[in-house]
Short mmCIF file of C-alpha atoms and ligand atoms in Angstrom, two decimals:
data_model
loop_
_atom_site.label_atom_id
_atom_site.label_comp_id
_atom_site.label_asym_id
_atom_site.label_seq_id
_atom_site.Cartn_x
_atom_site.Cartn_y
_atom_site.Cartn_z
CA MET A 133 -31.58 -24.49 -18.29
CA LYS A 134 -31.76 -20.68 -18.21
CA MET A 135 -28.81 -20.56 -15.77
CA ASN A 136 -26.30 -21.12 -18.63
CA ASN A 137 -27.49 -18.11 -20.62
CA ASP A 138 -26.81 -15.77 -17.75
CA TYR A 139 -23.84 -13.51 -18.21
CA LEU A 140 -23.22 -13.38 -14.50
CA SER A 141 -23.86 -16.52 -12.49
CA ILE A 142 -22.96 -17.30 -8.91
CA LYS A 143 -23.71 -20.56 -7.24
CA SER A 144 -23.21 -21.39 -3.55
CA LEU A 145 -20.48 -18.82 -3.14
CA LYS A 146 -18.82 -18.80 0.25
CA VAL A 147 -16.14 -16.46 1.43
CA GLU A 148 -14.33 -16.54 4.75
CA TYR A 149 -11.88 -14.01 6.18
CA MET A 150 -9.32 -14.64 8.89
CA GLN A 151 -9.86 -12.09 11.63
CA ASN A 152 -7.38 -12.33 14.58
CA GLY A 153 -6.86 -16.00 13.87
CA GLN A 154 -10.57 -16.74 13.72
CA ALA A 155 -12.48 -17.57 10.53
CA LEU A 156 -15.30 -15.14 9.83
CA THR A 157 -17.86 -16.17 7.33
CA ALA A 158 -18.71 -13.08 5.27
CA LEU A 159 -20.77 -14.77 2.51
CA GLU A 160 -22.58 -18.10 2.71
CA SER A 161 -24.37 -19.86 -0.10
CA VAL A 162 -24.88 -16.92 -2.23
CA ASP A 163 -26.83 -17.54 -5.49
CA LEU A 164 -27.11 -14.75 -7.92
CA SER A 165 -27.62 -14.52 -11.64
CA LEU A 166 -27.95 -11.57 -14.04
CA PRO A 167 -28.47 -11.74 -17.84
CA GLN A 168 -26.28 -9.94 -20.32
CA GLY A 169 -27.11 -6.20 -20.62
CA LYS A 170 -29.30 -6.04 -17.49
CA THR A 171 -28.78 -3.90 -14.41
CA GLY A 172 -28.74 -5.46 -10.98
CA VAL A 173 -28.71 -3.67 -7.62
CA ILE A 174 -27.62 -5.20 -4.30
CA ILE A 175 -29.05 -3.82 -1.14
CA GLY A 176 -28.51 -4.94 2.33
CA PRO A 177 -27.41 -4.04 5.92
CA SER A 178 -23.94 -2.75 6.46
CA GLY A 179 -21.36 -5.45 6.94
CA CYS A 180 -23.35 -8.20 5.24
CA GLY A 181 -20.63 -8.80 2.63
CA LYS A 182 -21.70 -6.71 -0.35
CA SER A 183 -18.20 -5.36 -0.99
CA THR A 184 -16.83 -8.80 -0.46
CA LEU A 185 -19.06 -10.08 -3.26
CA LEU A 186 -17.89 -7.35 -5.59
CA ASN A 187 -14.26 -7.99 -4.87
CA VAL A 188 -14.75 -11.63 -5.84
CA LEU A 189 -16.41 -10.59 -9.14
CA ALA A 190 -13.62 -8.15 -9.84
CA GLY A 191 -11.14 -10.93 -9.52
CA LEU A 192 -9.44 -9.35 -6.48
CA ASN A 193 -10.13 -12.21 -4.09
CA PRO A 194 -9.48 -15.71 -5.37
CA ARG A 195 -10.01 -17.29 -1.96
CA TYR A 196 -13.65 -18.29 -2.27
CA SER A 197 -15.47 -21.50 -2.68
CA GLY A 198 -18.46 -22.21 -4.95
CA ARG A 199 -18.95 -21.37 -8.66
CA VAL A 200 -18.56 -17.86 -10.03
CA MET A 201 -18.91 -17.36 -13.78
CA ILE A 202 -18.74 -14.19 -15.75
CA ASP A 203 -19.57 -14.94 -19.44
CA GLY A 204 -18.57 -18.52 -18.77
CA ARG A 205 -15.17 -17.71 -17.26
CA THR A 206 -13.85 -17.34 -13.69
CA PRO A 207 -13.34 -13.74 -12.76
CA GLU A 208 -9.89 -12.23 -13.11
CA GLY A 209 -8.50 -8.63 -12.58
CA GLY A 210 -7.98 -6.58 -15.68
CA GLY A 211 -10.31 -8.43 -17.96
CA GLU A 212 -13.67 -7.15 -19.24
CA THR A 213 -14.92 -6.24 -15.71
CA ALA A 214 -14.54 -2.74 -14.33
CA LEU A 215 -14.83 -1.78 -10.64
CA ILE A 216 -15.84 1.65 -9.29
CA LEU A 217 -15.48 2.25 -5.58
CA GLN A 218 -17.28 4.62 -3.24
CA ASP A 219 -14.35 6.96 -2.86
CA TYR A 220 -13.53 6.46 -6.55
CA GLY A 221 -10.06 5.21 -5.91
CA LEU A 222 -8.58 7.91 -8.16
CA LEU A 223 -4.88 8.38 -7.57
CA PRO A 224 -4.32 11.93 -6.20
CA TRP A 225 -0.85 12.16 -7.75
CA LYS A 226 -2.10 11.61 -11.23
CA THR A 227 -4.00 14.21 -13.26
CA VAL A 228 -7.44 13.48 -14.58
CA TRP A 229 -5.87 12.51 -17.86
CA ASP A 230 -3.31 10.25 -16.35
CA ASN A 231 -5.85 8.54 -14.11
CA VAL A 232 -8.10 7.88 -17.07
CA ILE A 233 -5.40 6.39 -19.26
CA LEU A 234 -4.03 4.20 -16.49
CA GLY A 235 -5.91 1.09 -17.53
CA MET A 236 -4.73 1.54 -21.17
CA GLN A 237 -1.20 1.95 -20.02
CA LEU A 238 -1.36 -1.19 -17.98
CA ARG A 239 -2.66 -3.02 -21.05
CA LYS A 240 0.22 -1.68 -23.05
CA LYS A 241 -1.99 -0.02 -25.60
CA THR A 242 -0.30 2.17 -28.18
CA HIS A 243 0.20 5.83 -27.52
CA ARG A 244 -2.03 6.82 -30.31
CA ALA A 245 -4.88 4.41 -29.40
CA THR A 246 -4.69 5.59 -25.80
CA LYS A 247 -4.83 9.22 -26.74
CA THR A 248 -7.82 8.81 -29.10
CA ALA A 249 -9.80 6.76 -26.58
CA ALA A 250 -9.01 9.15 -23.73
CA GLU A 251 -10.07 12.18 -25.70
CA ALA A 252 -13.29 10.48 -26.78
CA VAL A 253 -14.33 9.31 -23.32
CA LEU A 254 -13.31 12.53 -21.53
CA ASP A 255 -15.30 14.49 -24.12
CA LYS A 256 -18.33 12.27 -23.62
CA LEU A 257 -18.28 12.92 -19.89
CA GLY A 258 -17.57 16.59 -20.28
CA LEU A 259 -14.21 16.30 -18.63
CA LEU A 260 -11.90 17.53 -21.35
CA PRO A 261 -11.48 21.02 -19.97
CA MET A 262 -10.20 19.68 -16.68
CA ALA A 263 -7.96 16.97 -18.10
CA ARG A 264 -4.89 18.61 -16.57
CA ARG A 265 -6.29 19.01 -13.08
CA TYR A 266 -5.64 16.77 -10.08
CA PRO A 267 -8.52 15.03 -8.45
CA ALA A 268 -8.27 17.28 -5.41
CA GLN A 269 -9.15 20.11 -7.67
CA LEU A 270 -12.42 18.57 -8.74
CA SER A 271 -15.98 18.42 -7.18
CA GLY A 272 -17.42 15.10 -5.96
CA GLY A 273 -19.55 14.77 -9.03
CA GLN A 274 -16.59 15.43 -11.31
CA ARG A 275 -14.50 12.91 -9.48
CA GLN A 276 -17.16 10.32 -9.88
CA ARG A 277 -17.25 10.97 -13.64
CA VAL A 278 -13.52 10.60 -13.88
CA ALA A 279 -13.85 7.27 -12.16
CA ILE A 280 -16.55 6.27 -14.68
CA ALA A 281 -14.30 7.48 -17.55
CA ARG A 282 -11.42 5.47 -16.19
CA ALA A 283 -13.69 2.37 -16.30
CA LEU A 284 -15.31 3.11 -19.60
CA ILE A 285 -12.14 3.71 -21.64
CA LEU A 286 -11.45 -0.05 -21.36
CA ASP A 287 -14.82 -0.99 -22.95
CA PRO A 288 -15.92 -3.24 -20.15
CA LYS A 289 -18.75 -5.77 -20.46
CA LEU A 290 -19.46 -5.78 -16.75
CA LEU A 291 -19.46 -2.65 -14.63
CA LEU A 292 -19.33 -3.24 -10.84
CA MET A 293 -20.07 -0.23 -8.55
CA ASP A 294 -19.69 -0.20 -4.81
CA GLU A 295 -21.94 2.53 -3.42
CA PRO A 296 -20.79 4.83 -6.19
CA PHE A 297 -23.00 7.84 -5.42
CA SER A 298 -23.26 7.72 -1.68
CA SER A 299 -21.04 10.80 -1.15
CA LEU A 300 -22.80 13.03 -3.68
CA ASP A 301 -25.53 15.50 -2.86
CA ALA A 302 -29.06 14.69 -4.04
CA LEU A 303 -29.01 16.77 -7.25
CA THR A 304 -25.58 15.57 -8.47
CA ARG A 305 -26.54 12.04 -7.50
CA GLU A 306 -29.64 12.19 -9.82
CA GLU A 307 -27.58 13.71 -12.58
CA ILE A 308 -25.09 10.96 -12.47
CA GLN A 309 -27.68 8.30 -12.19
CA ASP A 310 -29.35 9.64 -15.35
CA PHE A 311 -25.92 9.70 -16.97
CA LEU A 312 -25.22 6.16 -16.01
CA LEU A 313 -28.57 5.08 -17.48
CA LYS A 314 -27.68 6.85 -20.71
CA ILE A 315 -24.36 5.04 -20.95
CA TRP A 316 -26.05 1.72 -20.20
CA GLU A 317 -28.58 2.28 -22.98
CA GLU A 318 -25.81 3.16 -25.41
CA THR A 319 -23.34 0.37 -24.55
CA GLN A 320 -25.58 -2.50 -23.46
CA LEU A 321 -23.27 -3.04 -20.50
CA THR A 322 -24.20 -5.39 -17.66
CA ILE A 323 -24.10 -3.38 -14.43
CA LEU A 324 -24.09 -4.62 -10.86
CA LEU A 325 -24.37 -1.91 -8.32
CA ILE A 326 -24.38 -1.71 -4.48
CA THR A 327 -26.40 0.92 -2.74
CA HIS A 328 -27.83 1.82 0.64
CA ASN A 329 -30.47 4.08 -0.99
CA ILE A 330 -33.73 2.38 -1.70
CA GLU A 331 -34.95 4.86 -4.24
CA GLU A 332 -31.72 4.44 -6.14
CA ALA A 333 -32.16 0.65 -6.09
CA VAL A 334 -35.66 0.99 -7.61
CA PHE A 335 -34.63 3.54 -10.20
CA LEU A 336 -31.54 1.69 -11.34
CA GLY A 337 -32.10 -2.02 -10.78
CA GLN A 338 -33.96 -4.23 -13.22
CA LYS A 339 -33.14 -6.88 -10.65
CA ILE A 340 -32.93 -6.01 -7.03
CA PHE A 341 -31.07 -8.37 -4.68
CA ILE A 342 -31.82 -8.08 -1.03
CA MET A 343 -29.05 -9.50 1.17
CA SER A 344 -29.32 -10.86 4.77
CA PRO A 345 -27.01 -9.77 7.61
CA CYS A 346 -23.71 -11.39 8.15
CA PRO A 347 -23.07 -14.00 6.90
CA GLY A 348 -24.65 -12.53 3.85
CA LYS A 349 -26.72 -14.39 1.29
CA ILE A 350 -29.32 -13.33 -1.20
CA GLU A 351 -32.58 -13.26 0.71
CA GLN A 352 -34.76 -12.25 -2.21
CA ALA A 353 -34.30 -11.31 -5.84
CA VAL A 354 -37.04 -8.90 -7.00
CA ASP A 355 -37.77 -8.21 -10.65
CA ASN A 356 -38.42 -4.59 -11.21
CA ILE A 357 -39.83 -3.31 -14.51
CA MET A 358 -39.73 0.33 -13.36
CA ALA A 359 -35.98 0.62 -13.63
CA GLY A 360 -34.70 3.35 -15.89
CA ASP A 361 -38.10 5.02 -16.29
CA TYR A 362 -37.69 8.75 -15.55
CA ASN A 363 -41.41 9.23 -15.59
CA LEU A 364 -42.13 6.75 -12.86
CA ARG A 365 -39.77 8.34 -10.44
CA GLY A 366 -42.05 9.50 -7.53
CA ARG A 367 -45.21 7.72 -8.82
CA VAL A 368 -47.36 5.64 -6.61
CA GLN A 369 -46.07 2.30 -8.11
CA PHE A 370 -42.54 3.41 -7.63
CA LEU A 371 -43.17 4.43 -4.01
CA GLU A 372 -44.93 1.19 -3.32
CA MET A 373 -41.85 -0.78 -4.49
CA CYS A 374 -39.64 1.34 -2.25
CA SER A 375 -41.78 0.74 0.81
CA PHE A 376 -41.94 -2.97 0.07
CA LEU A 377 -38.17 -3.08 -0.03
CA ARG A 378 -37.91 -0.89 3.05
CA SER A 379 -40.19 -3.05 5.09
CA PHE A 380 -38.27 -6.11 4.00
CA LEU A 381 -35.01 -4.60 5.07
CA HIS A 382 -36.36 -3.45 8.37
CA ARG A 383 -37.67 -6.79 9.20
CA ARG A 384 -34.29 -8.27 8.45
CA GLY A 385 -32.61 -5.51 10.36
CA ASN A 386 -34.61 -6.11 13.56
CA TYR A 387 -34.05 -9.82 13.25
CA GLY A 388 -30.34 -9.33 12.84
CA MET A 389 -30.24 -7.12 15.96
CA GLY A 390 -32.28 -9.52 18.05
CA ALA A 391 -30.16 -12.52 17.21
CA MET B 227 5.90 42.95 -11.61
CA GLY B 228 4.12 39.96 -10.01
CA TRP B 229 7.16 37.80 -9.88
CA VAL B 230 9.26 40.53 -8.27
CA LEU B 231 6.71 40.58 -5.44
CA LYS B 232 6.69 36.78 -5.28
CA LYS B 233 10.43 36.72 -5.14
CA ALA B 234 10.42 39.35 -2.50
CA GLY B 235 7.88 37.50 -0.45
CA LYS B 236 10.39 34.56 -0.17
CA THR B 237 13.59 36.45 0.14
CA LEU B 238 12.39 38.89 2.70
CA PRO B 239 11.82 36.47 5.55
CA LEU B 240 15.21 34.83 4.68
CA LEU B 241 17.01 38.16 4.72
CA SER B 242 15.49 39.16 8.04
CA ALA B 243 16.42 35.72 9.53
CA VAL B 244 19.98 36.18 8.44
CA ILE B 245 20.05 39.71 9.93
CA ILE B 246 18.52 38.57 13.20
CA LEU B 247 21.08 35.73 13.44
CA LEU B 248 24.00 38.09 12.76
CA ILE B 249 22.77 40.61 15.39
CA ALA B 250 22.28 37.90 18.00
CA TRP B 251 25.80 36.62 17.26
CA TRP B 252 27.26 40.05 17.46
CA LEU B 253 25.58 40.76 20.75
CA LEU B 254 26.81 37.47 22.10
CA SER B 255 30.37 38.25 21.05
CA LEU B 256 30.12 41.68 22.68
CA GLY B 257 28.76 40.27 25.91
CA LEU B 258 31.18 37.32 26.21
CA LYS B 259 34.28 39.22 25.17
CA SER B 260 35.89 35.83 24.63
CA PRO B 261 38.15 35.12 21.69
CA ALA B 262 36.30 31.85 21.14
CA VAL B 263 33.31 33.90 19.92
CA PRO B 264 34.65 36.47 17.46
CA PRO B 265 32.34 39.15 16.01
CA PRO B 266 30.51 38.11 12.81
CA LEU B 267 32.37 40.51 10.62
CA GLU B 268 35.71 39.02 11.53
CA ALA B 269 34.41 35.53 10.85
CA LEU B 270 32.96 36.61 7.46
CA LYS B 271 36.25 38.19 6.48
CA SER B 272 38.03 34.99 7.42
CA LEU B 273 35.53 33.07 5.44
CA TRP B 274 36.37 35.15 2.42
CA ARG B 275 40.09 34.53 2.97
CA SER B 276 39.58 30.81 3.47
CA MET B 277 37.52 30.53 0.32
CA GLN B 278 40.66 31.59 -1.53
CA GLY B 279 42.61 28.99 0.24
CA ASP B 280 41.95 25.34 0.96
CA LEU B 281 38.35 25.63 2.37
CA PRO B 282 36.67 24.71 -0.99
CA ALA B 283 38.68 21.57 -1.15
CA HIS B 284 37.52 20.46 2.24
CA LEU B 285 33.97 21.42 1.47
CA GLY B 286 34.20 19.42 -1.79
CA VAL B 287 35.32 16.32 0.08
CA SER B 288 32.50 16.63 2.60
CA LEU B 289 29.90 17.29 -0.07
CA TYR B 290 31.04 14.14 -1.89
CA ARG B 291 30.76 12.08 1.28
CA ILE B 292 27.29 13.37 2.06
CA LEU B 293 25.92 12.97 -1.43
CA VAL B 294 27.25 9.47 -1.96
CA SER B 295 25.98 8.36 1.40
CA LEU B 296 22.51 9.78 0.89
CA PHE B 297 22.33 8.33 -2.61
CA LEU B 298 23.27 4.87 -1.37
CA ALA B 299 20.93 5.04 1.61
CA THR B 300 18.01 6.13 -0.64
CA ALA B 301 18.80 3.52 -3.25
CA MET B 302 18.68 0.76 -0.71
CA ALA B 303 16.10 2.00 1.77
CA VAL B 304 13.24 3.04 -0.52
CA PRO B 305 12.85 -0.23 -2.47
CA LEU B 306 13.14 -2.28 0.73
CA GLY B 307 10.77 0.06 2.58
CA LEU B 308 8.18 -0.12 -0.23
CA PHE B 309 8.50 -3.85 -0.33
CA LEU B 310 7.95 -4.32 3.40
CA GLY B 311 5.04 -1.84 3.43
CA LYS B 312 3.34 -3.62 0.59
CA ASN B 313 3.87 -7.09 2.04
CA PRO B 314 2.77 -7.24 5.68
CA GLU B 315 3.81 -10.96 6.06
CA MET B 316 7.43 -10.02 5.18
CA ASP B 317 7.19 -6.99 7.41
CA THR B 318 6.20 -8.98 10.49
CA LYS B 319 9.25 -11.15 9.85
CA ALA B 320 11.59 -8.31 9.34
CA ALA B 321 10.19 -6.04 12.08
CA PRO B 322 12.10 -7.54 15.00
CA LEU B 323 15.45 -7.27 13.18
CA ILE B 324 14.73 -3.58 12.32
CA TYR B 325 13.54 -2.71 15.83
CA LEU B 326 16.47 -4.38 17.48
CA THR B 327 19.06 -2.58 15.28
CA TYR B 328 17.30 0.71 14.73
CA PRO B 329 17.83 2.31 18.16
CA VAL B 330 21.44 1.25 18.42
CA PRO B 331 23.50 4.40 17.94
CA LYS B 332 25.45 3.56 14.78
CA VAL B 333 28.30 5.97 15.60
CA VAL B 334 29.63 3.45 18.21
CA PHE B 335 30.66 1.33 15.21
CA MET B 336 32.94 4.03 13.96
CA PRO B 337 36.15 2.60 15.53
CA ILE B 338 35.31 -0.83 14.11
CA LEU B 339 34.66 0.57 10.65
CA LEU B 340 37.88 2.43 10.80
CA ILE B 341 39.71 -0.78 11.57
CA VAL B 342 37.90 -2.86 9.04
CA LEU B 343 37.51 -0.41 6.17
CA GLY B 344 40.46 1.87 6.80
CA ILE B 345 40.59 5.57 7.45
CA GLY B 346 39.61 6.62 3.86
CA ASP B 347 36.27 7.72 2.52
CA VAL B 348 34.68 4.23 2.60
CA SER B 349 34.40 3.93 6.35
CA LYS B 350 32.82 7.41 6.59
CA ILE B 351 30.42 6.85 3.79
CA VAL B 352 29.37 3.51 5.21
CA LEU B 353 28.59 4.95 8.65
CA ILE B 354 26.54 7.91 7.30
CA THR B 355 24.74 5.64 4.80
CA LEU B 356 23.92 3.23 7.60
CA ILE B 357 22.34 6.01 9.72
CA ALA B 358 20.39 7.63 6.89
CA PHE B 359 19.22 4.18 5.69
CA TYR B 360 17.33 3.43 8.85
CA GLN B 361 15.57 6.75 8.88
CA ILE B 362 14.51 6.50 5.31
CA LEU B 363 13.59 2.77 5.57
CA VAL B 364 11.28 3.13 8.57
CA THR B 365 9.50 6.17 7.11
CA THR B 366 9.07 4.69 3.71
CA ARG B 367 7.77 1.44 5.11
CA ASP B 368 5.22 3.14 7.33
CA ALA B 369 4.06 5.37 4.46
CA ALA B 370 3.58 2.34 2.21
CA LYS B 371 1.80 0.46 5.02
CA ASN B 372 -0.65 3.33 5.61
CA LEU B 373 -1.42 3.96 1.95
CA ASP B 374 -5.13 3.92 1.33
CA LYS B 375 -6.13 0.48 0.30
CA GLU B 376 -8.71 2.02 -2.10
CA TYR B 377 -5.92 2.99 -4.43
CA VAL B 378 -4.50 -0.46 -4.44
CA ILE B 379 -7.90 -2.23 -5.00
CA SER B 380 -8.97 0.17 -7.83
CA VAL B 381 -5.66 -0.07 -9.62
CA ARG B 382 -5.53 -3.79 -9.26
CA SER B 383 -9.02 -4.05 -10.77
CA LEU B 384 -7.63 -2.20 -13.82
CA GLY B 385 -5.36 -5.18 -14.20
CA ALA B 386 -2.13 -4.05 -12.42
CA GLY B 387 0.47 -6.52 -11.36
CA SER B 388 2.97 -6.17 -8.44
CA TRP B 389 5.39 -4.11 -10.53
CA ASP B 390 2.62 -1.80 -11.77
CA LEU B 391 1.47 -1.18 -8.20
CA TYR B 392 4.99 -0.16 -7.14
CA ARG B 393 5.26 2.11 -10.12
CA HIS B 394 1.81 3.83 -10.12
CA VAL B 395 0.69 3.53 -6.52
CA TYR B 396 3.39 2.83 -3.86
CA LEU B 397 6.28 4.88 -5.16
CA PRO B 398 4.36 8.06 -6.03
CA GLY B 399 2.11 7.72 -3.01
CA CYS B 400 5.04 7.44 -0.66
CA LEU B 401 7.15 10.08 -2.37
CA PRO B 402 6.26 12.94 -0.10
CA SER B 403 7.22 10.88 2.98
CA ILE B 404 10.39 9.68 1.26
CA LEU B 405 11.50 13.23 0.64
CA THR B 406 10.66 14.30 4.18
CA SER B 407 12.76 11.45 5.55
CA LEU B 408 15.58 12.56 3.22
CA ARG B 409 15.43 16.02 4.66
CA LEU B 410 15.56 14.66 8.14
CA GLY B 411 18.28 12.23 7.02
CA LEU B 412 20.28 15.15 5.71
CA GLY B 413 20.29 16.84 9.11
CA THR B 414 21.49 13.61 10.80
CA ALA B 415 23.97 13.04 8.06
CA MET B 416 25.55 16.46 8.51
CA ALA B 417 25.91 15.85 12.24
CA VAL B 418 27.48 12.47 11.74
CA LEU B 419 29.70 13.87 9.01
CA PHE B 420 31.24 16.34 11.45
CA LEU B 421 31.83 13.56 13.89
CA VAL B 422 33.57 11.16 11.44
CA GLU B 423 35.65 13.99 10.00
CA THR B 424 37.13 14.97 13.27
CA TYR B 425 38.68 11.52 13.61
CA ALA B 426 41.64 10.14 11.77
CA THR B 427 41.33 12.26 8.61
CA GLN B 428 43.06 15.28 7.12
CA LYS B 429 40.23 16.20 4.81
CA GLY B 430 36.73 17.53 5.04
CA ILE B 431 34.99 20.45 6.66
CA GLY B 432 34.93 18.74 10.04
CA PHE B 433 38.72 18.40 9.99
CA PHE B 434 38.94 22.09 8.89
CA ILE B 435 36.87 23.23 11.87
CA LEU B 436 38.67 21.10 14.47
CA ASP B 437 42.06 21.96 12.98
CA SER B 438 41.28 25.71 13.29
CA LEU B 439 40.16 25.17 16.78
CA SER B 440 43.46 23.36 17.77
CA ARG B 441 45.36 26.31 16.35
CA MET B 442 43.12 28.61 18.32
CA ASN B 443 42.18 30.42 15.09
CA TYR B 444 38.63 31.11 16.08
CA GLU B 445 37.84 33.35 13.12
CA GLU B 446 38.78 30.52 10.79
CA MET B 447 36.83 27.99 12.90
CA PHE B 448 33.71 30.08 12.55
CA ALA B 449 34.37 30.49 8.80
CA GLY B 450 34.21 26.62 8.67
CA ILE B 451 31.03 26.56 10.70
CA ILE B 452 29.39 29.09 8.46
CA ALA B 453 30.54 27.15 5.36
CA MET B 454 29.18 23.95 6.80
CA GLY B 455 25.94 25.63 7.62
CA LEU B 456 25.58 27.03 4.09
CA MET B 457 26.25 23.67 2.58
CA GLY B 458 23.50 22.04 4.62
CA PHE B 459 21.17 24.97 3.71
CA VAL B 460 21.82 24.67 0.01
CA LEU B 461 21.23 20.89 0.13
CA TYR B 462 18.05 21.46 2.05
CA LEU B 463 16.86 23.97 -0.49
CA LEU B 464 17.57 21.51 -3.30
CA LEU B 465 15.45 18.85 -1.59
CA ASP B 466 12.72 21.36 -0.99
CA LYS B 467 12.81 22.24 -4.69
CA ALA B 468 12.76 18.57 -5.68
CA GLU B 469 9.69 18.05 -3.44
CA LYS B 470 7.81 20.92 -5.04
CA ASN B 471 8.50 19.53 -8.54
CA LEU B 472 7.98 15.90 -7.88
CA CYS B 473 4.92 16.24 -5.61
CA ALA B 474 3.19 18.96 -7.58
CA TRP B 475 -0.17 17.38 -6.70
CA ILE B 476 0.18 18.29 -3.03
CA HIS B 477 0.95 21.97 -3.81
CA THR B 478 -2.12 22.71 -5.91
N1 ATP C 64 -10.15 -7.92 4.43
C1 ATP C 64 -10.88 -8.35 5.40
N2 ATP C 64 -10.40 -9.07 6.43
C2 ATP C 64 -11.20 -9.54 7.37
N3 ATP C 64 -12.54 -9.30 7.47
C3 ATP C 64 -13.10 -8.59 6.48
C4 ATP C 64 -12.34 -8.06 5.40
N4 ATP C 64 -13.16 -7.33 4.61
C5 ATP C 64 -14.35 -7.44 5.17
N5 ATP C 64 -14.35 -8.17 6.30
C6 ATP C 64 -15.55 -8.56 7.16
O1 ATP C 64 -16.44 -9.18 6.31
C7 ATP C 64 -17.80 -8.71 6.55
C8 ATP C 64 -18.38 -8.15 5.28
O2 ATP C 64 -17.60 -7.00 4.90
P1 ATP C 64 -18.01 -6.14 3.61
O3 ATP C 64 -17.10 -5.03 3.51
O4 ATP C 64 -18.09 -7.06 2.44
O5 ATP C 64 -19.51 -5.58 4.01
P2 ATP C 64 -20.38 -4.62 3.22
O6 ATP C 64 -21.68 -5.29 3.00
O7 ATP C 64 -19.75 -4.03 2.02
O8 ATP C 64 -20.63 -3.41 4.33
P3 ATP C 64 -20.82 -1.85 4.06
O9 ATP C 64 -22.30 -1.73 3.56
O10 ATP C 64 -20.71 -1.25 5.39
O11 ATP C 64 -19.86 -1.37 3.05
C9 ATP C 64 -17.58 -7.63 7.64
O12 ATP C 64 -18.01 -8.28 8.86
C10 ATP C 64 -16.25 -7.28 7.59
O13 ATP C 64 -15.78 -6.96 8.96
MG1 MG C 65 -19.00 -2.15 1.42
#
């Protein structure tokens, strides 16, 4: 079966939270699969459990039922999976340099290996001149790049991103999207990204997963051959795909509100 | 040239504050015409004389009591506070105990401590420690509790265990609050210090002040008050300096 070849495979995932003594089902029978080296984008209404799904994949929430496999193994923190959050999760009390080397430090890498890797990754992201600054002294786009550097220094196989560009202005956002694509082409990373932005989904996702409102499940998985093609941004095909997704989401949105 | 201006920018307000205080004191002593409020110059002269005498020894004893107490309180309250802030389940269990004992004015235990631990330094240090402990504990715990969960999640996703989280997230993230609570704790500790030193002891700045009072040597009493104030001021400055160095990220 094709299933077994997928780098990322989720079968009947269910996650419940306790809220004020009541069980709240955040995810119900989620099925999702993504082959090695592909990009997937999850899109869906607020509160449908997208972040919950990423937390499970990042190994931060072991309290789930169902089958979740990353490269044939159950998810665990600190492995080959990196997580980047909306507000980047950079530590304000560490400089750019110290933020970036944190993962290496936690993995007890040697001083020399850490230094070499940090210089390489900071240079690649154009951050070397600001290595001694604190996150508060950076622009939003620069902070986002630091967060990417902090993930990339660990050579991850799977990159999970939770609304990574939502607090950036349009221009910076496109810059970083392009940048992410470049990294993806170079490293053959598998990327799973959450967004609220439909254009972003079509530009970045070779597979687009549409989620239903709470309890979330994958409503539809759309194959998208236009992902990563700069020339298609703004073309008719591209816009058609966007409006297809939009109408789908709106239908779900209304349904969700009516119920 | 630049640093001269910068230095002046800090010293000038301090100098004017001192002058204002001295003038206010002087006016007060003129108005009251009471021997209990001598003019500042007399007090300063007396301070000069006492500094040649036994005042430094008393100050040393007090400084020792304050420093040991604050150190012990910090060493116990910070780890416990971080632990409770990080683990909400433990905090809900410990909260009733903390809230029942926190508002009890600890000074009421002084007689008991004197009986149990004797009239030496131990009873005094225990009392000051106890009071500072609560202040630091509650502040640290609240700071750890309110720490942005994004930090914890992102660092855990990098592979951090519990110990790493304390080291890289909780301790540095709560350090500004801890230092603030230490500054507040210092103020309370000084007040309690005075209280415990006026009771069954022959040493310490509190004894010095009260002893001068009983001999109606008001100049010397004010010398003691000034010395105690200066001691608190210097300790406060040191904490301020520590905060500037340890929490450089806030001051950029
Ligand atoms: N730690 C938690 N404890 C209890 N309930 C939670 C917890 N985290 C999330 N939830 C609930 O689970 C549901 C899904 O939350 P989640 O954060 O995964 O949504 P989301 O799709 O990421 O939303 P958004 O697009 O707004 O970020 C929500 O109803 C939320 O209230
Ligand atoms: Mg979310």
